[in-house]
Short mmCIF file of C-alpha atoms in Angstrom, two decimals:
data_model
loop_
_atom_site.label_atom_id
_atom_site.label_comp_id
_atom_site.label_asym_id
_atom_site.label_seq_id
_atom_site.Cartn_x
_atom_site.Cartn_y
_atom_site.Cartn_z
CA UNK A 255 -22.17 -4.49 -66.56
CA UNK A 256 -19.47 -1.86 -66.52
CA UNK A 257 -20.93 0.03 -63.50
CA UNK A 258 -22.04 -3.07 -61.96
CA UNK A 259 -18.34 -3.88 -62.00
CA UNK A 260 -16.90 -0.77 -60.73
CA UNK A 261 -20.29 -0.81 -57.86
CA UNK A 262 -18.90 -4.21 -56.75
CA UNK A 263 -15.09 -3.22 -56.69
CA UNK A 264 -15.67 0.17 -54.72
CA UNK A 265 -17.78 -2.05 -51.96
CA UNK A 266 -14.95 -4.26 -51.71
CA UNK A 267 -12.96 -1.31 -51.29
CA UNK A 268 -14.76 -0.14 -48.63
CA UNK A 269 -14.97 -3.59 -46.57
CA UNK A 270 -11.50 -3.97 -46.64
CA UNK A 271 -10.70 -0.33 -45.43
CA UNK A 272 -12.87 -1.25 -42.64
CA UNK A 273 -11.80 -4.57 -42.04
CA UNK A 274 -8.31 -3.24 -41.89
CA UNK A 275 -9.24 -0.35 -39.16
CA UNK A 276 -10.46 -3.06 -37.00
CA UNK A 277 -7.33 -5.52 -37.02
CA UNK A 278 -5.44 -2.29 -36.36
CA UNK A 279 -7.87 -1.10 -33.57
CA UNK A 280 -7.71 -5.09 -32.06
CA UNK A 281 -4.28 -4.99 -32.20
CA UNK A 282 -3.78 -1.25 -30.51
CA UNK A 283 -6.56 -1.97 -27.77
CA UNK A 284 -4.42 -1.18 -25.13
CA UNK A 285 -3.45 1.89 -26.28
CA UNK A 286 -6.90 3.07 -27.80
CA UNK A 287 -9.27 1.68 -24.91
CA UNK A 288 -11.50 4.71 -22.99
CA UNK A 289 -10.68 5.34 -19.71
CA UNK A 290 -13.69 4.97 -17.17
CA UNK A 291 -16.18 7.28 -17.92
CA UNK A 292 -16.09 8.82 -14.34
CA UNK A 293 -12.43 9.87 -15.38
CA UNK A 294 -11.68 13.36 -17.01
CA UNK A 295 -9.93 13.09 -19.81
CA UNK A 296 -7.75 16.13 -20.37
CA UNK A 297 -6.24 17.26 -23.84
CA UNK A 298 -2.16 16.37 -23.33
CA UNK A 299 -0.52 19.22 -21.24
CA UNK A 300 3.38 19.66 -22.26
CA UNK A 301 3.50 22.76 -20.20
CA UNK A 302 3.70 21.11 -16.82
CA UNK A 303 7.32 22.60 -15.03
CA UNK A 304 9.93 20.10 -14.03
CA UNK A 305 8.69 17.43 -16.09
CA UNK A 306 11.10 14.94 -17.12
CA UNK A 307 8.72 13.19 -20.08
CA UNK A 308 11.53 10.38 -20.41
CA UNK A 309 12.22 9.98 -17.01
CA UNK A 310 8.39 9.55 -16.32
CA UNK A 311 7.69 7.44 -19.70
CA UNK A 312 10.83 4.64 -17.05
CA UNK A 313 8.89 5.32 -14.26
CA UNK A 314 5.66 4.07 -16.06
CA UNK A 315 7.02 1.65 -17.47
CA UNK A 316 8.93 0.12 -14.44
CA UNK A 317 4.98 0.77 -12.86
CA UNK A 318 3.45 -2.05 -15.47
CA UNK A 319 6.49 -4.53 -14.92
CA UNK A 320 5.91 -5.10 -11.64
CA UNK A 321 3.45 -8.21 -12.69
CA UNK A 322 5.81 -9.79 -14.17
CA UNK A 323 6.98 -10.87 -10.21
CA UNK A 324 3.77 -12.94 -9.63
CA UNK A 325 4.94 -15.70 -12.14
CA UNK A 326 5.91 -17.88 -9.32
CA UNK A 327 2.49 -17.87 -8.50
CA UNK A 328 2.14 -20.89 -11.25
CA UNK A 329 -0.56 -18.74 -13.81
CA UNK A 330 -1.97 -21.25 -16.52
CA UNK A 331 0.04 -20.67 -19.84
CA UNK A 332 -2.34 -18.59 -21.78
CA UNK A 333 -3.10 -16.35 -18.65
CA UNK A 334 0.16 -15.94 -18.33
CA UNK A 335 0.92 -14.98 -21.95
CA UNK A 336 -1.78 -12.61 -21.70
CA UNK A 337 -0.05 -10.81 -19.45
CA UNK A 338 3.15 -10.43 -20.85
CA UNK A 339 2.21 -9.65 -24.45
CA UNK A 340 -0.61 -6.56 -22.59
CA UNK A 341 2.93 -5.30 -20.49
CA UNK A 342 5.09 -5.60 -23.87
CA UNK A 343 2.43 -3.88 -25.80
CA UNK A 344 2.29 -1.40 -22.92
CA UNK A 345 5.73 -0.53 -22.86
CA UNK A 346 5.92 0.17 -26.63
CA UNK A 347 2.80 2.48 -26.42
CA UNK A 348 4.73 4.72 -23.78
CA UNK A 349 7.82 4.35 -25.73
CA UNK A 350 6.17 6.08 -28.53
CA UNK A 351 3.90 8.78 -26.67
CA UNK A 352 4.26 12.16 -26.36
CA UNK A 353 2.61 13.65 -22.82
CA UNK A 354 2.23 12.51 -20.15
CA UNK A 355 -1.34 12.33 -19.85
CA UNK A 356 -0.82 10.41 -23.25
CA UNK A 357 1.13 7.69 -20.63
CA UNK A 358 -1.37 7.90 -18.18
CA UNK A 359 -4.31 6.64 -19.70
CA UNK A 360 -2.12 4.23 -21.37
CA UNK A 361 -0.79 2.57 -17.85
CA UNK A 362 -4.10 2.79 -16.40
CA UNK A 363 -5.40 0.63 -19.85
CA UNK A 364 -3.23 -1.96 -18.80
CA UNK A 365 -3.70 -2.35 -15.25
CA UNK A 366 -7.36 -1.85 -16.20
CA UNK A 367 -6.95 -4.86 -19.06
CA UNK A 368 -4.79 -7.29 -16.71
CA UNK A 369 -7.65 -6.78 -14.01
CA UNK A 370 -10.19 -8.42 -16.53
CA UNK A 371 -7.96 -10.91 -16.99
CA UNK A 372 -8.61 -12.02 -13.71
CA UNK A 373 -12.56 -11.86 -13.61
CA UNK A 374 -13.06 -8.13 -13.38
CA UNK A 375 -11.47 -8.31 -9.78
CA UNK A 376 -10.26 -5.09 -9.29
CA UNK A 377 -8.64 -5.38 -6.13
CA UNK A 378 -6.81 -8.81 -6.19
CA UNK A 379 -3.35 -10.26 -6.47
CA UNK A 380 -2.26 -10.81 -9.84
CA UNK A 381 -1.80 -14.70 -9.25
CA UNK A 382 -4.02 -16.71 -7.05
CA UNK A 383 -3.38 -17.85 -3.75
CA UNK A 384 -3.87 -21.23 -2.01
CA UNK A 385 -7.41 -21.87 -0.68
CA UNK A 386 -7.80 -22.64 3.08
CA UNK A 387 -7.57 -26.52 4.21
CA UNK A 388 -7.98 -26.19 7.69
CA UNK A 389 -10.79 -24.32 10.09
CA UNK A 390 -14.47 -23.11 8.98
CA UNK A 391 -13.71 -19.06 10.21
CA UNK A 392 -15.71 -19.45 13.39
CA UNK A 393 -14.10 -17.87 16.46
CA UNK A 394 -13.68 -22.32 18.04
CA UNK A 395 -12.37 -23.02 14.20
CA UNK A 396 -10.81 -20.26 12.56
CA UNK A 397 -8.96 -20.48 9.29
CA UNK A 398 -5.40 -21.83 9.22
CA UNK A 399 -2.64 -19.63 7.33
CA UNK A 400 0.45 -21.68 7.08
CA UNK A 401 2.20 -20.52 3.93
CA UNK A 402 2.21 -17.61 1.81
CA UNK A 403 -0.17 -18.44 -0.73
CA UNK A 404 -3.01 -18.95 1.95
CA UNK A 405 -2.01 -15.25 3.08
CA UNK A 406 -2.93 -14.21 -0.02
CA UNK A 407 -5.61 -15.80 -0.78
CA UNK A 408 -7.13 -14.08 2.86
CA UNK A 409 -6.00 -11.28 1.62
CA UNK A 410 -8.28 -11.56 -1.57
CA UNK A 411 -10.66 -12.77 0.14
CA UNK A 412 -11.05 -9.51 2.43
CA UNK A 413 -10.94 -7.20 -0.37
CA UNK A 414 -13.60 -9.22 -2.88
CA UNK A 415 -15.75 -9.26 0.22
CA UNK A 416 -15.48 -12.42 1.14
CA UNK A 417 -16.13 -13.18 5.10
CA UNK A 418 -14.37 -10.49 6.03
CA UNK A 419 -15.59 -10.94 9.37
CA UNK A 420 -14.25 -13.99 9.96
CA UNK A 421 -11.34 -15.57 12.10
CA UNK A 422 -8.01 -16.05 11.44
CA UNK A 423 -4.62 -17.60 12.81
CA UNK A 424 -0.91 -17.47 11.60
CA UNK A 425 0.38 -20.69 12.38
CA UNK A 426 3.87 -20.16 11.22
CA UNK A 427 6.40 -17.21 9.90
CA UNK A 428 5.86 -15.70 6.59
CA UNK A 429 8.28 -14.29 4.10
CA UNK A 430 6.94 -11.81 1.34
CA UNK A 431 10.36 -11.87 -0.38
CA UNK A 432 9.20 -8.21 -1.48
CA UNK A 433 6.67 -8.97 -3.69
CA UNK A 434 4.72 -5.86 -3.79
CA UNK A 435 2.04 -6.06 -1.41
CA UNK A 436 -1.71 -5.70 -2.11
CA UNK A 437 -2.88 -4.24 1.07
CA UNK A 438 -5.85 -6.11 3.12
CA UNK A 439 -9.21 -3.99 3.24
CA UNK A 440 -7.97 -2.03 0.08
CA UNK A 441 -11.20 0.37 0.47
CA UNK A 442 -13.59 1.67 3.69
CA UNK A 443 -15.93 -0.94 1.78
CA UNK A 444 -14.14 -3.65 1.51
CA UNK A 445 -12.70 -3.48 5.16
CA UNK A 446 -11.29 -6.15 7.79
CA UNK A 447 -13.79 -6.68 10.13
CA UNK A 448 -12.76 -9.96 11.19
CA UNK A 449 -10.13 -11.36 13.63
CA UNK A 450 -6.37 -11.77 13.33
CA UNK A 451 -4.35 -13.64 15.67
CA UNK A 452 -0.78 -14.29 14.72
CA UNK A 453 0.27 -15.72 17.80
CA UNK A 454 3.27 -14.29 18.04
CA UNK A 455 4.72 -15.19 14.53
CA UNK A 456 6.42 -12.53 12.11
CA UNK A 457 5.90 -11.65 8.91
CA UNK A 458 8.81 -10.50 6.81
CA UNK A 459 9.69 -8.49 3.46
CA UNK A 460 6.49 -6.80 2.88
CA UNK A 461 6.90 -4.28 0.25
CA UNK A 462 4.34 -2.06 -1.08
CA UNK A 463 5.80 0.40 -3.99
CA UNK A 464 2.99 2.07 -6.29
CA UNK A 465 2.84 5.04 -8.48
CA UNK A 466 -0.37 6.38 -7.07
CA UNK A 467 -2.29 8.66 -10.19
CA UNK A 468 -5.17 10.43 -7.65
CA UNK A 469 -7.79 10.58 -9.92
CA UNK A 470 -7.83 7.05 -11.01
CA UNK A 471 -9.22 4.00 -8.36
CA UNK A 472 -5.41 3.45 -6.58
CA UNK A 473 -4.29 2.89 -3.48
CA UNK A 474 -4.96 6.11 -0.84
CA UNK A 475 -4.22 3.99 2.08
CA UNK A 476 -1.29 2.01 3.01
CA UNK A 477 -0.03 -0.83 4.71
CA UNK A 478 -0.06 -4.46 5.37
CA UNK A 479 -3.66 -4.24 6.15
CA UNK A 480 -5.45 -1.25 4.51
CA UNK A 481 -8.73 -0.32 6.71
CA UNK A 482 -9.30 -2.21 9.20
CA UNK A 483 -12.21 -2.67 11.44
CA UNK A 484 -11.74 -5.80 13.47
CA UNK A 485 -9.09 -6.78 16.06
CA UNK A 486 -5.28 -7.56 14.60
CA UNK A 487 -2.88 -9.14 17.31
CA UNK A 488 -0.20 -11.00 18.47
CA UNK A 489 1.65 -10.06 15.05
CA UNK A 490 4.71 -8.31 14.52
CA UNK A 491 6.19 -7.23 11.55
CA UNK A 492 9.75 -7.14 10.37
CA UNK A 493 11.28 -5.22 7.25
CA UNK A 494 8.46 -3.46 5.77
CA UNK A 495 9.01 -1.15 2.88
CA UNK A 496 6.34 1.42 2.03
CA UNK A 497 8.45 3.31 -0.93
CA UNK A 498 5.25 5.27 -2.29
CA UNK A 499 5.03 8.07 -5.27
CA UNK A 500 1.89 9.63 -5.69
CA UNK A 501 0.76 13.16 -7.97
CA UNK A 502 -1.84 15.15 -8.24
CA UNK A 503 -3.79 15.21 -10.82
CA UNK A 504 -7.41 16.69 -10.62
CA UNK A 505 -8.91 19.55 -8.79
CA UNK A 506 -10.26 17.65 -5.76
CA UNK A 507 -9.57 16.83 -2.06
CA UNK A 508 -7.35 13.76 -1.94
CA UNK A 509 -5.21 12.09 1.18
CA UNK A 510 -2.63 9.49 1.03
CA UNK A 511 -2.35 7.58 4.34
CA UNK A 512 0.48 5.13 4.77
CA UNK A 513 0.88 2.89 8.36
CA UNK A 514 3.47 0.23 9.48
CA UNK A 515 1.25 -2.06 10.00
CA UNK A 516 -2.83 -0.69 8.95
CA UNK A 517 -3.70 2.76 7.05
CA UNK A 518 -6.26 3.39 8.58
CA UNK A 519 -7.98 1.56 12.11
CA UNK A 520 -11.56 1.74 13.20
CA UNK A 521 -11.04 -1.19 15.27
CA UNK A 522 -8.22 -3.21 17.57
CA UNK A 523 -4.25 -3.44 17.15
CA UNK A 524 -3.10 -5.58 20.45
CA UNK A 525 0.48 -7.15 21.13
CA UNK A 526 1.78 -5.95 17.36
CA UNK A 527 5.01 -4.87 16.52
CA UNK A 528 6.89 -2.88 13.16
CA UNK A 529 10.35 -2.31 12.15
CA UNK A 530 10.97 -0.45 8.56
CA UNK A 531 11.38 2.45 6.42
CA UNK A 532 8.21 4.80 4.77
CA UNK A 533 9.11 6.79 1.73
CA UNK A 534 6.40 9.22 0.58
CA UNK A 535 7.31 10.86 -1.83
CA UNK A 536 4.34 13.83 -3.19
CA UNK A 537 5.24 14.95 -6.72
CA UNK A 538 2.64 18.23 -7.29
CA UNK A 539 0.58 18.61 -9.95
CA UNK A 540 -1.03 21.04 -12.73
CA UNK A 541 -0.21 24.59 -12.29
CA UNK A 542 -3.40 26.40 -11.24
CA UNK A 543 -4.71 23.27 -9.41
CA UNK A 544 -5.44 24.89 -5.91
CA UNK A 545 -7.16 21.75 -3.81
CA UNK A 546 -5.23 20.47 -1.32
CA UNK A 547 -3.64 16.87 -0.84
CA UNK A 548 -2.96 15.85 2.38
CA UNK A 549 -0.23 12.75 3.50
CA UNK A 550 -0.89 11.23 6.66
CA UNK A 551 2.21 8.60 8.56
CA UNK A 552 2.29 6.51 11.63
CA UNK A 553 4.67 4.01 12.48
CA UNK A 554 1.49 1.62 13.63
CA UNK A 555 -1.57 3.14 11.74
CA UNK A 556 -2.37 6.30 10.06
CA UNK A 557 -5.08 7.11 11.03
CA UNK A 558 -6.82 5.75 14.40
CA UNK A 559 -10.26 6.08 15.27
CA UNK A 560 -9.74 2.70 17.44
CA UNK A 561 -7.30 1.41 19.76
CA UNK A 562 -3.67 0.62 19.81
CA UNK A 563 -2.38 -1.09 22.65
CA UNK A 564 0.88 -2.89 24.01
CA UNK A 565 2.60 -2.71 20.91
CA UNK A 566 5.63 -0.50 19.58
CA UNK A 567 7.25 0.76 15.76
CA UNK A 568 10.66 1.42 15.22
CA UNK A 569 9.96 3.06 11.76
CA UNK A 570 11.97 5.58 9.23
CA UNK A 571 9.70 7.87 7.51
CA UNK A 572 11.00 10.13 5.17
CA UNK A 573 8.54 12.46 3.09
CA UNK A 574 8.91 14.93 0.44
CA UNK A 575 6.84 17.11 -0.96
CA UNK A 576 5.94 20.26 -2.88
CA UNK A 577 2.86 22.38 -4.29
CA UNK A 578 -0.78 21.62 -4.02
CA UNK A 579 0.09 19.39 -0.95
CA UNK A 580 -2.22 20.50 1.52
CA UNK A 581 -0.71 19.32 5.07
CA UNK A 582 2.37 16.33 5.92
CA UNK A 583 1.51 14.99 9.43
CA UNK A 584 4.16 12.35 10.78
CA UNK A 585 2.94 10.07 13.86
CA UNK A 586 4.70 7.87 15.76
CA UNK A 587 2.34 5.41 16.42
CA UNK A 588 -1.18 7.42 15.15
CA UNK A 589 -3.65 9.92 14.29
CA UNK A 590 -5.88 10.10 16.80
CA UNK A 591 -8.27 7.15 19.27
CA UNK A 592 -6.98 5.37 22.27
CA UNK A 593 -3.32 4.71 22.63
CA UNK A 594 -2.16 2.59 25.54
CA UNK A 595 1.05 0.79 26.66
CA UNK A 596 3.00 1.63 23.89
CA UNK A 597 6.38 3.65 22.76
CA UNK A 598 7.99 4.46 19.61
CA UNK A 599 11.48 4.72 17.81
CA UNK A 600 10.63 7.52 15.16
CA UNK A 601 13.23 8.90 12.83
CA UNK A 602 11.66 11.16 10.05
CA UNK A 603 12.82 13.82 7.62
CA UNK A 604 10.69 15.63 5.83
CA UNK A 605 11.78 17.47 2.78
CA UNK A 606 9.85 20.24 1.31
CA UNK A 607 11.30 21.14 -2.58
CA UNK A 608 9.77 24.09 -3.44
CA UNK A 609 10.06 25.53 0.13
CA UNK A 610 6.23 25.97 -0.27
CA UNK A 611 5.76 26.53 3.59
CA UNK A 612 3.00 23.91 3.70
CA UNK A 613 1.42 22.68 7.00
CA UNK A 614 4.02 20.36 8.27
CA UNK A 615 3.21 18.97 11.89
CA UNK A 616 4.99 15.49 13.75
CA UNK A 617 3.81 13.94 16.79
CA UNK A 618 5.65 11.74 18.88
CA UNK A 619 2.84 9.66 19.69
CA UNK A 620 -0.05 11.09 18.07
CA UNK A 621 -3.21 9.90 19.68
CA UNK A 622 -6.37 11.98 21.07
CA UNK A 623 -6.01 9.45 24.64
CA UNK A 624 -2.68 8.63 25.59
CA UNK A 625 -1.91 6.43 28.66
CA UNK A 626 1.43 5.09 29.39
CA UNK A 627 3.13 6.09 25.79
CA UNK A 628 6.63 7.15 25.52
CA UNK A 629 8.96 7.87 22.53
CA UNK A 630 12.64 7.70 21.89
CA UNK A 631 14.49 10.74 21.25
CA UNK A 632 12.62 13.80 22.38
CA UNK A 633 11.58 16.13 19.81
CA UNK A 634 9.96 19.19 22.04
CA UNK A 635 6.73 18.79 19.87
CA UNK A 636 4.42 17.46 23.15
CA UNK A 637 4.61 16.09 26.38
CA UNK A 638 4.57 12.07 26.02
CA UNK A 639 7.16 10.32 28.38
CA UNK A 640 10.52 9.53 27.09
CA UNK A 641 12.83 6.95 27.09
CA UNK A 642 16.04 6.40 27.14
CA UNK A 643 18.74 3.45 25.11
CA UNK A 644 18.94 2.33 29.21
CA UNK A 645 15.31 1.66 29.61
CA UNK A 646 15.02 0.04 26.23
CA UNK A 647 17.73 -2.53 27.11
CA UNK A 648 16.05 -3.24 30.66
CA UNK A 649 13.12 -6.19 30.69
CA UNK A 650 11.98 -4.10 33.64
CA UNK A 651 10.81 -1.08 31.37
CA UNK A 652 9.01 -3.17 29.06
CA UNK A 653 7.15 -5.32 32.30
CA UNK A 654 6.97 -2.68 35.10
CA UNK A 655 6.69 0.99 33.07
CA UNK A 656 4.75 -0.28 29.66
CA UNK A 657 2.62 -3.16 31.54
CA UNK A 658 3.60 -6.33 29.14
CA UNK A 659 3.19 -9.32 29.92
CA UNK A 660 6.15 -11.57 29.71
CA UNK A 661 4.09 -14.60 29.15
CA UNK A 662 3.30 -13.03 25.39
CA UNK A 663 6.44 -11.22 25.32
CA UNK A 664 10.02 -12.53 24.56
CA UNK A 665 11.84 -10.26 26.46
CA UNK A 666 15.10 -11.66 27.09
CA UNK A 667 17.61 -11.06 24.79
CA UNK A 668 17.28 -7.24 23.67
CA UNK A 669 20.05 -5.36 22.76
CA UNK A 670 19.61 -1.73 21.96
CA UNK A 671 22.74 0.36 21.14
CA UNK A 672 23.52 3.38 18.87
CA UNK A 673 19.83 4.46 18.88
CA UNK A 674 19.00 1.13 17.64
CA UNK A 675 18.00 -2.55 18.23
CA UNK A 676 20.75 -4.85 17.41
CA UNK A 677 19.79 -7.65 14.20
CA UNK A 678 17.03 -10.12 16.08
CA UNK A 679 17.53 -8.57 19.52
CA UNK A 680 14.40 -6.72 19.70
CA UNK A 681 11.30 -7.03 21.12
CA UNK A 682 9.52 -10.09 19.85
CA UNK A 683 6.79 -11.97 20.51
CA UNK A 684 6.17 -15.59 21.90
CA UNK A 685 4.83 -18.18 19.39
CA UNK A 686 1.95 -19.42 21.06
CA UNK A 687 1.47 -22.16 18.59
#
């Protein structure tokens, strides 16, 4: 009976060791869950120069809080709990680590956690949007987007594949009010392929601020839309704030490409405007890490493989950078295609903190076929046209030299002075609904 007794104690001994290890493992998921497999895990490196570990641990932190902004989105209760006990939990994880790769795996464990949330949508708002009431996306009957919420909820539908080749019409003016912006066509396979038409109407406040970690599945391409393959017009865009931080982190190519208005176009921008700032702002890596990574800027798109036409930015882009970044290219309206009836206001400054000498190269227009482009403010870099604050207050520039049509065109009431347009005297475009 004796070791019968002392059998059945050391078994309950046992179970509740393990039962304990699991509570504590439940409630330290967060901090405990694997990375994706695909992701290399490296031991902790406290070696890394110019490392500020507290400084990153509020810059982490300040990365996770940014769902917090979506409650107006009306989440149910427990959804919405879910999320802010995962952020708290979150935030006391980093509080206690001690690397930074430690504080990396434990950010990307909650964005990874507060994406399953949501049905294992990895590219979606945090908070739903307002499904469409009006039009069946045919080119007679397009959707209807007449509030925020049904912007989003096109936006979500584009990048969870959902007729993304459908059409689409802005039927009023939009404010973002900064929340930060999930770009539309977040991947090359989850492009726009559909059609756009904001008939003239502007949309406001569009923020997009992310700390970009390379080697996880963040954003590489910027803007309001992300890649686009489709047509985007009669759309302008006031305010927009790309404020972007990004590091290497593995040995492998990588490219950050940030637009006004689309990362990256395969397809059509037409009658589209920007006004805003870009921040880029390339902190280095791992010493020994040799592979380049390359930031691309244009005040309309990135990168363009399509065509830009009758449309203008008047953008700030300021960049800085040090080692492992393999080129900084700054266009003023994009990286390569056909550019057409179009002009720029480009300020830039690029800022290099390790004088590393890197490839550093600014266009003032930018594309491979330029007809009738001009820039303010020549920089001697190539040979687009110019022009000057006189031509940019005169209606006849924008009608007789750029070709606009005054019919789409609000042309009226400019004011440019002091290398600048005056508050609401630029540019704009007629509503046409």
């Amino acid at each position: 009976m004796k070791r019968i007794a002392i059998l059945f104690l050391s078994l309950l001994f046992i179970f509740n060791v393990i039962s304990c290890k699991e509570n504590n493992n439940s409630n330290n998921d967060i901090k405990n869950k694997e990375p994706d497999s695909n992701i290399e895990n490296k031991e902790p490196d406290n070696n890394v120069e110019n490392i500020n570990l507290e400084d990153y641990k509020i810059t982490s932190k300040e990365l996770i809080e940014q769902s917090l902004i979506y409650k107006e989105f009306n989440f149910k209760e427990d959804d919405w709990t879910k999320i802010v006990n995962c952020i708290s939990n979150g935030k006391e994880q980093i509080d206690l680590a001690s690397s930074k790769e430690e504080i990396d795996n434990i950010v990307y464990n909650v964005k990874t956690f507060l994406n399953n949330v949501y049905n294992d949508r990895i590219y979606t708002w945090i908070g739903g949007g307002e499904p469409f009431t009006e039009g069946d996306g045919t080119k007679d009957n397009p959707y209807i987007i007449d509030n925020v919420r049904k912007f989003i909820y096109f936006s979500d539908s584009i990048n969870n594949k959902t007729e993304p080749d459908a059409y689409y019409e802005l039927t009023t003016d939009l404010d973002l009010k900064n929340i930060y912006w999930i770009p539309i066509g977040i991947s090359d396979d989850r492009s726009f392929k559909g059609h756009f038409n904001g008939n003239g109407y502007e949309i406001k406040n569009c923020k997009i601020s992310e700390y970009i970690i390379m080697c996880y599945v963040e954003l590489d391409v910027v803007g309001l839309f992300g890649y686009n393959d489709g047509t985007i017009e009669n759309l302008g865009i006031d305010d927009v704030n790309i404020n972007v931080q990004f590091r290497y982190k593995e040995a492998k190519y990588c490219a950050i490409r940030a637009g006004g208005i689309v990362g990256v176009n395969n397809g059509i921008i037409n009658n589209c405007y920007t006004i805003g700032n870009m921040m880029l702002n390339y902190m280095g890596g791992r010493s020994g890490c040799t592979s380049p990574c390359h930031i691309y800027s244009g005040g309309i798109t990135a990168i363009n493989e399509g065509v830009v036409s009758n449309s203008y930015a008047n953008i700030n882009i300021n960049i800085e950078f040090d080692e492992n970044s393999g080129g900084v290219y700054v266009y003023g309206i994009g990286k390569g295609g056909k550019i057409e009836n179009s002009f720029v206001i480009l300020n830039y400054d690029i800022y290099d903190r390790l004088w590393s000498l890197n490839d550093v190269q600014v266009y003032n227009i930018g594309g491979d076929k330029e007809i009738n482009c001009y820039r303010y403010q020549y920089d001697n870099r190539i040979t687009s046209k110019i022009c000057i604050s006189d031509e940019l207050n005169s209606k006849e520039f924008y009608v007789n030299k750029l070709n606009w049509n005054p019919e789409i065109w609000d042309l009226d009431n400019i004011v440019f002075d002091n290398d600048n347009y005056l508050d609401n005297c630029y540019p704009r475009l007629k509503k046409q609904k």
